[in-house]
Coordinates of C-alpha atoms and ligand atoms in Angstrom, one line a residue:
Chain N
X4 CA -55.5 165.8 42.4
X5 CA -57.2 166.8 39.1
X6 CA -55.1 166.9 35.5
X7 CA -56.4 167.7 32.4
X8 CA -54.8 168.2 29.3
X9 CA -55.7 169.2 25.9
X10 CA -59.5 169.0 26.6
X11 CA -61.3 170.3 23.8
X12 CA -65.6 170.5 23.6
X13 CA -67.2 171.0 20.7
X14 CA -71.8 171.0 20.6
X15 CA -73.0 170.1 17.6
X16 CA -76.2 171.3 17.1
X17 CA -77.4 170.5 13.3
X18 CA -75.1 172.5 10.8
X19 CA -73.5 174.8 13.8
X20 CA -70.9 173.8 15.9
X21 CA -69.8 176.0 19.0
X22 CA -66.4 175.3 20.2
X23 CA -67.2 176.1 23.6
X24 CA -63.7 174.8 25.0
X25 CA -60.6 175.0 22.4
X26 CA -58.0 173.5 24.5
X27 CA -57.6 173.3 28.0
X28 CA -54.9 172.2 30.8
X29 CA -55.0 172.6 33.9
X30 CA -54.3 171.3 37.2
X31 CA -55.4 171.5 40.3
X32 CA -53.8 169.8 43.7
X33 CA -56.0 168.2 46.6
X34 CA -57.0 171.1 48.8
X35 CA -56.8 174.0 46.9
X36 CA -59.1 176.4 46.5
X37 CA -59.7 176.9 42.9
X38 CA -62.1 180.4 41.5
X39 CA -62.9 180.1 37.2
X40 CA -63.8 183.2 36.0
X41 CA -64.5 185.1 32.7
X42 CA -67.2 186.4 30.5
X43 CA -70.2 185.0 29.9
X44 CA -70.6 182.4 27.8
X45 CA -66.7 181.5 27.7
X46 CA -66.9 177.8 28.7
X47 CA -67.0 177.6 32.3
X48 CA -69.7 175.6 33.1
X49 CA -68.5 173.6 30.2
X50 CA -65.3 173.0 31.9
X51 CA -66.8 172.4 35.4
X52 CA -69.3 169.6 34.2
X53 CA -66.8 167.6 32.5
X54 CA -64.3 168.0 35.6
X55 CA -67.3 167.1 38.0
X56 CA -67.7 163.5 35.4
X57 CA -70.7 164.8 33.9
X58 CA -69.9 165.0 30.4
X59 CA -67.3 164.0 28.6
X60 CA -64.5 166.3 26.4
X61 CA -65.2 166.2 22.4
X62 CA -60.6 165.3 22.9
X63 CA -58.4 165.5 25.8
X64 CA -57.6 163.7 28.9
X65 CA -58.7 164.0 32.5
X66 CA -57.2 162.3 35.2
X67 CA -58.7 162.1 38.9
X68 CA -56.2 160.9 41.6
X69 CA -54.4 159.0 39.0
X70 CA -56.7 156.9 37.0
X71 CA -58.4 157.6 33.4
X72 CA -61.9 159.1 33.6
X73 CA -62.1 158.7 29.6
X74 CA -61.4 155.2 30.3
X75 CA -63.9 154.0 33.4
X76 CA -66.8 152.0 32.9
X77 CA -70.3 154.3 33.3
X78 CA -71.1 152.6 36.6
X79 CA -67.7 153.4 38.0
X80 CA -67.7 156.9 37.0
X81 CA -71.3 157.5 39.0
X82 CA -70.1 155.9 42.1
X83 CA -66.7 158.0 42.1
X84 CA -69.1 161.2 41.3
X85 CA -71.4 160.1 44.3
X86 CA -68.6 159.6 46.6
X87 CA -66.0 162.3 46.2
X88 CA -67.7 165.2 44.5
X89 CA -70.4 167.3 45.5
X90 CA -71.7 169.6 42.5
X91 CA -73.3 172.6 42.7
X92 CA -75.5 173.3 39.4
X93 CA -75.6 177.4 37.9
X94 CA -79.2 176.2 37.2
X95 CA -79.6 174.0 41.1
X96 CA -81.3 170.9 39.0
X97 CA -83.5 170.5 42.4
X98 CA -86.2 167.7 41.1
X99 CA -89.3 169.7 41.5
X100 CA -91.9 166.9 43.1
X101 CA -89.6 166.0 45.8
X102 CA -89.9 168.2 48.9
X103 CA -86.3 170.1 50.5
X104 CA -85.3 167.5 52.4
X105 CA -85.6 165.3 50.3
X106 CA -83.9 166.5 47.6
X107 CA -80.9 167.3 50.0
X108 CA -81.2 163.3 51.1
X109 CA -80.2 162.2 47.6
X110 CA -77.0 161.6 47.8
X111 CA -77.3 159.9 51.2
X112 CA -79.8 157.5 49.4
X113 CA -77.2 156.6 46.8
X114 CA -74.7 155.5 49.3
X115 CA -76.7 153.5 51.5
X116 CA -77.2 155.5 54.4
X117 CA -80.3 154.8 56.9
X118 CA -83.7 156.8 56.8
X119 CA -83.0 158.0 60.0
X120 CA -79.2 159.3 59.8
X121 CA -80.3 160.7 55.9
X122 CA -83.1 162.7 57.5
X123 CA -80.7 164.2 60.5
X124 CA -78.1 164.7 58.2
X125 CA -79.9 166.9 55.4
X126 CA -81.9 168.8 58.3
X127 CA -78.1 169.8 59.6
X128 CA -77.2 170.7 56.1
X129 CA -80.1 172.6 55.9
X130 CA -79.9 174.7 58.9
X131 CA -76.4 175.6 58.0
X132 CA -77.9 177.1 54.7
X133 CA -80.7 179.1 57.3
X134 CA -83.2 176.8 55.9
X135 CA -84.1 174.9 58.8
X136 CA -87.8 176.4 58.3
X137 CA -88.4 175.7 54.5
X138 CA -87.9 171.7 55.0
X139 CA -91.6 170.5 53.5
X140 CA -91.6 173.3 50.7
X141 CA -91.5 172.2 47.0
X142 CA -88.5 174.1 44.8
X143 CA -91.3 175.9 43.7
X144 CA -92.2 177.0 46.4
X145 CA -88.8 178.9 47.6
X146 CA -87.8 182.2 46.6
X147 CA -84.6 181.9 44.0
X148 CA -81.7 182.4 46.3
X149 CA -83.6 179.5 48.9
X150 CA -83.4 177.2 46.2
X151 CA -79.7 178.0 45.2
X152 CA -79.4 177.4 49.3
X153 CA -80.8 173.6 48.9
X154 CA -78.5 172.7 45.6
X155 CA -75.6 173.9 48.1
X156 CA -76.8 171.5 51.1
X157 CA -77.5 168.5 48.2
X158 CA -73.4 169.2 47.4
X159 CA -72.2 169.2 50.9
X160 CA -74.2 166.7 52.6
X161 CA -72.4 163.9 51.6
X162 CA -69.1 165.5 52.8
X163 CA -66.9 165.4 49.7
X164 CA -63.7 165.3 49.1
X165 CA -63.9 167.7 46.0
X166 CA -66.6 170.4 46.0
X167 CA -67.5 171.9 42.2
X168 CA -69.9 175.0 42.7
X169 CA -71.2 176.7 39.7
X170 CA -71.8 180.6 40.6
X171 CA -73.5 179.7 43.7
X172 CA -74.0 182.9 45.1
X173 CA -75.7 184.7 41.8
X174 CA -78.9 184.9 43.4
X175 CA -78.1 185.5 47.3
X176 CA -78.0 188.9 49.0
X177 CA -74.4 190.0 50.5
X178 CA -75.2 188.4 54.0
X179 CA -77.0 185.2 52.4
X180 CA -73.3 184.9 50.2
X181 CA -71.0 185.9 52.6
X182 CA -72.6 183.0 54.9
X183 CA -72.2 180.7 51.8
X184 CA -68.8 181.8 51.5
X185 CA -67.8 181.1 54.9
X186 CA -69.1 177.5 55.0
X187 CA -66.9 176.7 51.7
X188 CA -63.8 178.6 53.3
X189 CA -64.5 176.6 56.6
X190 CA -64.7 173.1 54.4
X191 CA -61.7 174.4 52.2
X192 CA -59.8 175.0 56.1
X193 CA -60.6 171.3 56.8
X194 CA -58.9 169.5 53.6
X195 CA -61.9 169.8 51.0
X196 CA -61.0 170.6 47.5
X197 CA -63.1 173.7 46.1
X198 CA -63.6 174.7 42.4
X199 CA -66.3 177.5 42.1
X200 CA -67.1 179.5 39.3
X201 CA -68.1 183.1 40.2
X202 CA -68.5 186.6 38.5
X203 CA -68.0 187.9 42.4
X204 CA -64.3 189.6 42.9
X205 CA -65.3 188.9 46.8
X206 CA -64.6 185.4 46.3
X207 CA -61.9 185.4 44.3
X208 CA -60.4 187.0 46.8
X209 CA -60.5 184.0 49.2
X210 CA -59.4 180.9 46.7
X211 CA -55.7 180.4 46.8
X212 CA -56.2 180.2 43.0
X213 CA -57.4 182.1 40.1
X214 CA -58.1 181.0 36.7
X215 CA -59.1 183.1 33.9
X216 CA -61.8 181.5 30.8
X217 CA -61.9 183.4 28.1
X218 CA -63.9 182.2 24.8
X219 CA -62.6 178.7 25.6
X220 CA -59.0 178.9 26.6
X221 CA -57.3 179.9 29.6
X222 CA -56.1 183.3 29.8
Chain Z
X13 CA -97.8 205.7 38.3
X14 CA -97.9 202.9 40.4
X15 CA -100.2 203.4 43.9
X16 CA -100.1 200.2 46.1
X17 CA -101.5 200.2 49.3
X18 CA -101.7 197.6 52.4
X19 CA -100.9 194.9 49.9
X20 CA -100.6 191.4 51.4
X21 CA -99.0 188.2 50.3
X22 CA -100.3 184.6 51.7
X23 CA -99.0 181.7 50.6
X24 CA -100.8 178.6 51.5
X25 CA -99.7 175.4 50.9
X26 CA -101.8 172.2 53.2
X27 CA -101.4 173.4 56.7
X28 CA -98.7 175.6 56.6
X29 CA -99.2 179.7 55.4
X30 CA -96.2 181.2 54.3
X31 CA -97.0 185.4 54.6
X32 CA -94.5 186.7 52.2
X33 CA -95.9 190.8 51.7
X34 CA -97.3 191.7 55.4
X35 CA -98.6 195.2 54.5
X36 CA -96.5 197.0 51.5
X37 CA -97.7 200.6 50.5
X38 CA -95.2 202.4 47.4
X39 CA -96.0 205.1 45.5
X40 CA -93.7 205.1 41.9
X41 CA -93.5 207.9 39.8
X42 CA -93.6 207.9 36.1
X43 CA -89.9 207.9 34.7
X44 CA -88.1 206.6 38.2
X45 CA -85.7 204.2 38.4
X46 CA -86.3 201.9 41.6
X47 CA -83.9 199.5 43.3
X48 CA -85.5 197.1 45.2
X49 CA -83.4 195.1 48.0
X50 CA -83.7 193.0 51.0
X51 CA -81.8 189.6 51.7
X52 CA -83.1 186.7 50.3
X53 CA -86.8 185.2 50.9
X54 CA -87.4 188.6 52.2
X55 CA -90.4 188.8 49.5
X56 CA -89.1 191.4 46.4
X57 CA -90.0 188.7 43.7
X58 CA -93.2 188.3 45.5
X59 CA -93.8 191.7 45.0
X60 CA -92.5 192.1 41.5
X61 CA -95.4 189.8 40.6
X62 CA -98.3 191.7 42.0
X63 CA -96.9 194.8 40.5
X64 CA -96.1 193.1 37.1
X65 CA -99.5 192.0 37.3
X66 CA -98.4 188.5 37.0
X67 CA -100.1 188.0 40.4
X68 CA -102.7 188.5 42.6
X69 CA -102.4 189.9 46.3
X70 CA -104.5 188.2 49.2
X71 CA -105.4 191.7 50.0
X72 CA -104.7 195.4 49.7
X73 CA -105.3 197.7 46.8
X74 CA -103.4 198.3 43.4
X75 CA -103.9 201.5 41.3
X76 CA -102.3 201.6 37.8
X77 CA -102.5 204.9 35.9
X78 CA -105.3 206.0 38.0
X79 CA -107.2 202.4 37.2
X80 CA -107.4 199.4 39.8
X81 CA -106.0 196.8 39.1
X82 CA -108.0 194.2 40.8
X83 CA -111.3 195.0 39.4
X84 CA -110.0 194.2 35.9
X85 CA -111.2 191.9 34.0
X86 CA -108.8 189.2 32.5
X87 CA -108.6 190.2 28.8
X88 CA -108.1 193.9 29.4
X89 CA -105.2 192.9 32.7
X90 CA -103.5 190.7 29.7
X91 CA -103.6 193.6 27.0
X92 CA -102.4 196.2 29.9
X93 CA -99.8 193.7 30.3
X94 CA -98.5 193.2 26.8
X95 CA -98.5 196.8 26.1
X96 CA -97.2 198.7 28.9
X97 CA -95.1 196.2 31.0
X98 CA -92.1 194.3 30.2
X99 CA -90.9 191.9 32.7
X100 CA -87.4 189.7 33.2
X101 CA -87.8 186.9 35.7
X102 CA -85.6 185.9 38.2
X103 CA -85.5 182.1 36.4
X104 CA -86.0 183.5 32.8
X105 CA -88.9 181.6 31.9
X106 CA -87.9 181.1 28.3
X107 CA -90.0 178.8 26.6
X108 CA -87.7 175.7 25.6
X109 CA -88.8 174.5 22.4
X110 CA -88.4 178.0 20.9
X111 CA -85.4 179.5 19.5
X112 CA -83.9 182.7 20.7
X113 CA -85.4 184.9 18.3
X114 CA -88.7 183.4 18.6
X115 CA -88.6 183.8 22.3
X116 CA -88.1 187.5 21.7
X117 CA -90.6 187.5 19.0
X118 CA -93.6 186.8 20.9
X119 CA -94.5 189.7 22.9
X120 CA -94.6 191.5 19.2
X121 CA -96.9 188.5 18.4
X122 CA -99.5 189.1 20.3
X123 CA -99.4 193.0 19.7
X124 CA -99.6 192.1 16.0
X125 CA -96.7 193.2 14.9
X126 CA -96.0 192.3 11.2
X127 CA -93.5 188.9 10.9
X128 CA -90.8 190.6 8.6
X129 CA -90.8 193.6 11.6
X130 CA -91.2 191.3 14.3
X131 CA -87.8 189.1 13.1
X132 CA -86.1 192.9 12.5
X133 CA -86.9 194.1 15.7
X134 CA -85.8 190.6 17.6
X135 CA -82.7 190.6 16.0
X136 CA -82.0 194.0 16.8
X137 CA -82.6 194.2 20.7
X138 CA -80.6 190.9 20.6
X139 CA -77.6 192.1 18.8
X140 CA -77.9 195.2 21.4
X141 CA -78.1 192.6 24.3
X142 CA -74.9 190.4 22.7
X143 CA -76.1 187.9 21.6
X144 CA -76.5 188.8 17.8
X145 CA -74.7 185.5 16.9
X146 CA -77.2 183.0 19.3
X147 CA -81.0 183.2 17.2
X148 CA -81.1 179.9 16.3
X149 CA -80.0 178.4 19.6
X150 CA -82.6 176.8 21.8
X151 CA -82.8 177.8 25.9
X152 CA -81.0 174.4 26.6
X153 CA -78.2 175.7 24.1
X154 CA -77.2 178.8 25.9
X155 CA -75.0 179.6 29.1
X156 CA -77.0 181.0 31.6
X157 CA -75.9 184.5 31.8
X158 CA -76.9 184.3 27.7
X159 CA -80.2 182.6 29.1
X160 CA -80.4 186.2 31.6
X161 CA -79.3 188.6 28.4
X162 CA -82.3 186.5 25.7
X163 CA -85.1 187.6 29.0
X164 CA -83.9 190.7 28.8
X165 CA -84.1 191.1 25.4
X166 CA -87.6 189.5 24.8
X167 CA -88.4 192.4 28.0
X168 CA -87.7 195.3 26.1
X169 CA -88.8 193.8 22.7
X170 CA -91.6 195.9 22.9
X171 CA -90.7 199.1 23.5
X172 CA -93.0 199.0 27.0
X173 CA -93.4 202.0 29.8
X174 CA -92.5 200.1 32.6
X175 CA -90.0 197.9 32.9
X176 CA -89.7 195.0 36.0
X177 CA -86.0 193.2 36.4
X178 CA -86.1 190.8 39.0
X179 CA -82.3 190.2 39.5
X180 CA -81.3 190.7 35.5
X181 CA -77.6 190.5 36.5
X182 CA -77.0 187.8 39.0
X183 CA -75.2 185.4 36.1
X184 CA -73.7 187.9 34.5
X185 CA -69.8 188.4 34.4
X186 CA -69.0 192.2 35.3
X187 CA -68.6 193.7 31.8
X188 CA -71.7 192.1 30.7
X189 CA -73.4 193.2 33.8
X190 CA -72.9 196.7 33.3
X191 CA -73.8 196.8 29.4
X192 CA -77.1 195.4 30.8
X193 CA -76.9 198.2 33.4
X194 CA -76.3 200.9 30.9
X195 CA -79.0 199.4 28.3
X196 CA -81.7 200.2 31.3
X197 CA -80.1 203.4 31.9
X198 CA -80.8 204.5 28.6
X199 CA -84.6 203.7 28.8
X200 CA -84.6 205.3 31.6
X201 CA -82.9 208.7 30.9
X202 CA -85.3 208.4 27.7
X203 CA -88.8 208.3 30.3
X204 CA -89.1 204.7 31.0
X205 CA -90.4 203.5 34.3
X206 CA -87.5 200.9 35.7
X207 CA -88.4 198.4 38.5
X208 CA -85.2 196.3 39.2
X209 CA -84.4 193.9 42.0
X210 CA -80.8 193.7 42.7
X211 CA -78.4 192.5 44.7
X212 CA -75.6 194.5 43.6
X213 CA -74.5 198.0 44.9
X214 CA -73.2 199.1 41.6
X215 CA -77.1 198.8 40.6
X216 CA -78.9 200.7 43.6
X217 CA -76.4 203.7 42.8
X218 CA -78.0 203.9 39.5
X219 CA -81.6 203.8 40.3
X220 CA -83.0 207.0 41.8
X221 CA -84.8 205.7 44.8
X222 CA -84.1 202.6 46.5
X223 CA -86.7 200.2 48.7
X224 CA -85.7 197.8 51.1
X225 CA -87.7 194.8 51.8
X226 CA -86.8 192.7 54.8
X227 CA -89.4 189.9 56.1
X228 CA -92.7 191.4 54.1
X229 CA -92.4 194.7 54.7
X230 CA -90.4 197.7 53.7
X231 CA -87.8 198.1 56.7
Ligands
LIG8 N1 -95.3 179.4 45.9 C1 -94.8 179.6 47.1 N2 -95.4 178.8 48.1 C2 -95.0 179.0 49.4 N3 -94.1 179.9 49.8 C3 -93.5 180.6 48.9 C4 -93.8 180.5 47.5 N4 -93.1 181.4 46.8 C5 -92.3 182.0 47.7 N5 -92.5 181.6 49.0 C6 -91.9 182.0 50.2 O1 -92.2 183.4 50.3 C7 -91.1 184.1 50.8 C8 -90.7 185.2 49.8 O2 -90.3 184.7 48.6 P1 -89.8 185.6 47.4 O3 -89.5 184.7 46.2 O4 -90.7 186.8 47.2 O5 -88.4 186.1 48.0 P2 -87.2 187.0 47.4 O6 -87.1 188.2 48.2 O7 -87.4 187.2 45.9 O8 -85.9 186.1 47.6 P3 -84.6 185.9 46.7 O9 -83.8 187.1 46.8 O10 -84.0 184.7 47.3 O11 -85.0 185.7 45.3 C9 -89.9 183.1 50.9 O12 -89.6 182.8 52.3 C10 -90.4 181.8 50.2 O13 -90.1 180.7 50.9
LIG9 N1 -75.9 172.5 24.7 C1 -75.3 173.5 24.0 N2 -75.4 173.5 22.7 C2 -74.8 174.5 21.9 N3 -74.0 175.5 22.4 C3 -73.9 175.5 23.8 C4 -74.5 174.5 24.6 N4 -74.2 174.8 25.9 C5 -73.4 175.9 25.9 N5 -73.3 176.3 24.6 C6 -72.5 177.4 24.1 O1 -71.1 177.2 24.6 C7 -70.6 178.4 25.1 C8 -70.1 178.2 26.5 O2 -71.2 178.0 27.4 P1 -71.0 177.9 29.0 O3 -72.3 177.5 29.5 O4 -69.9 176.9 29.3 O5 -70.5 179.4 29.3 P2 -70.3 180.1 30.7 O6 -68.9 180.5 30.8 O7 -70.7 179.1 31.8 O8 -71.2 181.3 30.7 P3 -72.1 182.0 31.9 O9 -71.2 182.8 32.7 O10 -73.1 182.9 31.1 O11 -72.9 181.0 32.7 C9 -71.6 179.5 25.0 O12 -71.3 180.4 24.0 C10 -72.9 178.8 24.7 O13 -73.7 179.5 23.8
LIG10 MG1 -72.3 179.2 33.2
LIG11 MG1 -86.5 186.5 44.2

C-alpha cells in the first residue's frame, strides 16, 4: 500500500522556482490499478518518480507498506526500488552501449540472478513485447516505439510487486498498445499493483482508478 | 513536390542487415497534408529521414522540386534544408546545453536572421506553442510533452514549405494535442506542405491523404 500526504516539489533552478507539485495526498491500495492524468506539464512524472523512490518531495511524507521512505538509509531505498517496483521511464533511460538484452538483464543482475536464468528471462520478457528479433540491437538502433517496448521488459522482468509506467504507450501504434495494455491488465489480474500515467482515454478505461493532475494538485 | 521512386533502406550493423524501406514510390503534391501510418518498426521514421533529407537511401531515386536529391552536393542539400524544410523528431533532438529559446533560435541562425528578430520571432512561435513562460529552461528542465511542443516550435521557426512531424503528439495530453493539431492545420490551409507521422486517428482525419507503411513497403 502506498500513502502520501502533503507532498510538495519545488525545482530550483537559479532565481526561478517551479512548484511543479503544490500538495499532494493520495493513496493507493495493493492491487489496484491506478491511471494519472492531466495536461502537460502538470506534475505527473513528478509525482510518479518520487512514488517509484527516485527523488525525494521538497515536504511531505510517503509511506510504502508501512515504513518511512523519507527516513531509509540510501542503500535501503535502492534495494526496496530493485525488488518491488518496476519503473517505466516517459523518456525509457535504456543505457545506449549496452545491447537489448542486456539492458532488460539489469535488474536481474542487481538481484543476483545467474547468467543463464538472466539471459532466458529477459529473452521471455522480450518476446512478450514482439521483440524476440531485435535482441543484439543497440537503443539506437530500434525504431522509437521498439525502444519504449525494451524499457517495458526492463520493468517487468523482475516481476514486481508495484509497476509505475510513465505514458508507455506514446509512441506505439493501436495494436503495439493494445498488446502492451493487455500484458499490464494480465499482471494487474494476477495481484501486481499498476500506476501508469497516460494521455490515452483507452486505458483509463481499464484501471479501477482515475486520478486527475492538474498544475500540481489533484483535481 | 516530392517524387520518390524504388527507394530502399538497409541497415547494416556486423552480420546482421536490417531492410527497413523495401521499395517505396510516393508522389506529394505541393500544399497536401499526409498522414503517414503503420504499426511500429514498420519503417515511417526511416522514411521521414530520407525525405527530410536527413538521410540517405541505399538505393532508389529522390526528386525535390524537379531537382535530385542525391546528386547534391553537401552545402547546397544543407541550405535546401534550412530553407525549405522544417522537421520535428520523434525523440526531439533538442540540444541540452541550450535554453528553450535558443533551441528555437538556431534555424534563424544559420539563415541570418538578425539577433533582436531572431529572439522576437522565437518567443513568438513559443508563446503560440504554450510555452511562452519556459525560455530560459534547459531540455532537462521541461516535461516531455513541453520537450515535444519546444521541437515543434524550433520546426516552424522558420517559416519553411514543408513541414515533417514524426509523431508531434505522442506525449501530449488531448487539449494540447489538438492546439498542436490545429497550429499545423493553419500552415496548411495557408499552402504549407505537411508530412506527419501519427498514430492517432484524430490526426489522419485531418490530413488529406493518408499512407500506410507496414514492413517497408506501402501496404
Ligand atoms: N540504426 C538502425 N540500425 C539497425 N536497425 C534499425 C536502425 N534504425 C531503425 N532500425 C530498424 O528498422 C526498422 C524501421 O525503423 P523505424 O524507426 O523507421 O520504424 P518506425 O515505423 O518509425 O517505428 P515506430 O512507430 O516504433 O517509431 C525497425 O525494425 C528498426 O529495428
Ligand atoms: N528539472 C526541472 N527543473 C525545472 N522545472 C522542471 C523540471 N522538471 C520539470 N519541471 C517543470 O515542472 C512541471 C511539471 O513537470 P512534469 O514533467 O512532472 O509534467 P508532466 O505532467 O509529466 O507533463 P507531460 O505530460 O508533458 O510529460 C513542468 O511545468 C516543467 O516545466
Ligand atoms: Mg511527463
Ligand atoms: Mg518512428
Amino acid at each position: 500500500i502506498i500513502e502520501i500526504s502533503g507532498i510538495e516539489k519545488e525545482y530550483r533552478m537559479g532565481k526561478i522556482t517551479v512548484p511543479a507539485l503544490r500538495g499532494i495526498d493520495l493513496t493507493i491500495m495493493q492491487g489496484e490499478f491506478v491511471a494519472i492524468m492531466g495536461p502537460s506539464g502538470s506534475g505527473k512524472s513528478t509525482l510518479m518518480h518520487i512514488l517509484g523512490c527516485l527523488d525525494t518531495p521538497t515536504s511531505g511524507d510517503y509511506f510504502l507498506d508501512g515504513e518511512k521512505i523519507s527516513a531509509m538509509k540510501k542503500s535501503k531505498l535502492a534495494a526496496i526500488r530493485n525488488s518491488k517496483i518496476g519503473f517505466v521511464f516517459q523518456t525509457f533511460n535504456l543505457l545506449p552501449h549496452l545491447n537489448v538484452q542486456k539492458n532488460v538483464e539489469l535488474p536481474l543482475m542487481y538481484s543476483g540472478v545467474s547468467p543463464r536464468k538472466r539471459a532466458a528471462r529477459a529473452r521471455e520478457v522480450l518476446s512478450d513485447v514482439g521483440l524476440g528479433d531485435r535482441l543484439r540491437h543497440k537503443p539506437s538502433e530500434l525504431s522509437g516505439g521498439q525502444r519504449q517496448r525494451v524499457a517495458i521488459a526492463r520493468a517487468l522482468v523482475n516481476n514486481p510487486a508495484i509497476i509505475f509506467a510513465d505514458e508507455p504507450t506514446g509512441n506505439l501504434d493501436s495494436v503495439s498498445g493494445s498488446d502492451i495494455l493487455t500484458i499490464f491488465s494480465n499482471l494487474h489480474a494476477k495481484g501486481h499493483t499498476i500506476v501508469m500515467v497516460t494521455h490515452d482515454s483507452a486505458v483509463a478505461t481499464r484501471a479501477s482508478t482515475r486520478v486527475n493532475i492538474v498544475d500540481g494538485l489533484i483535481g
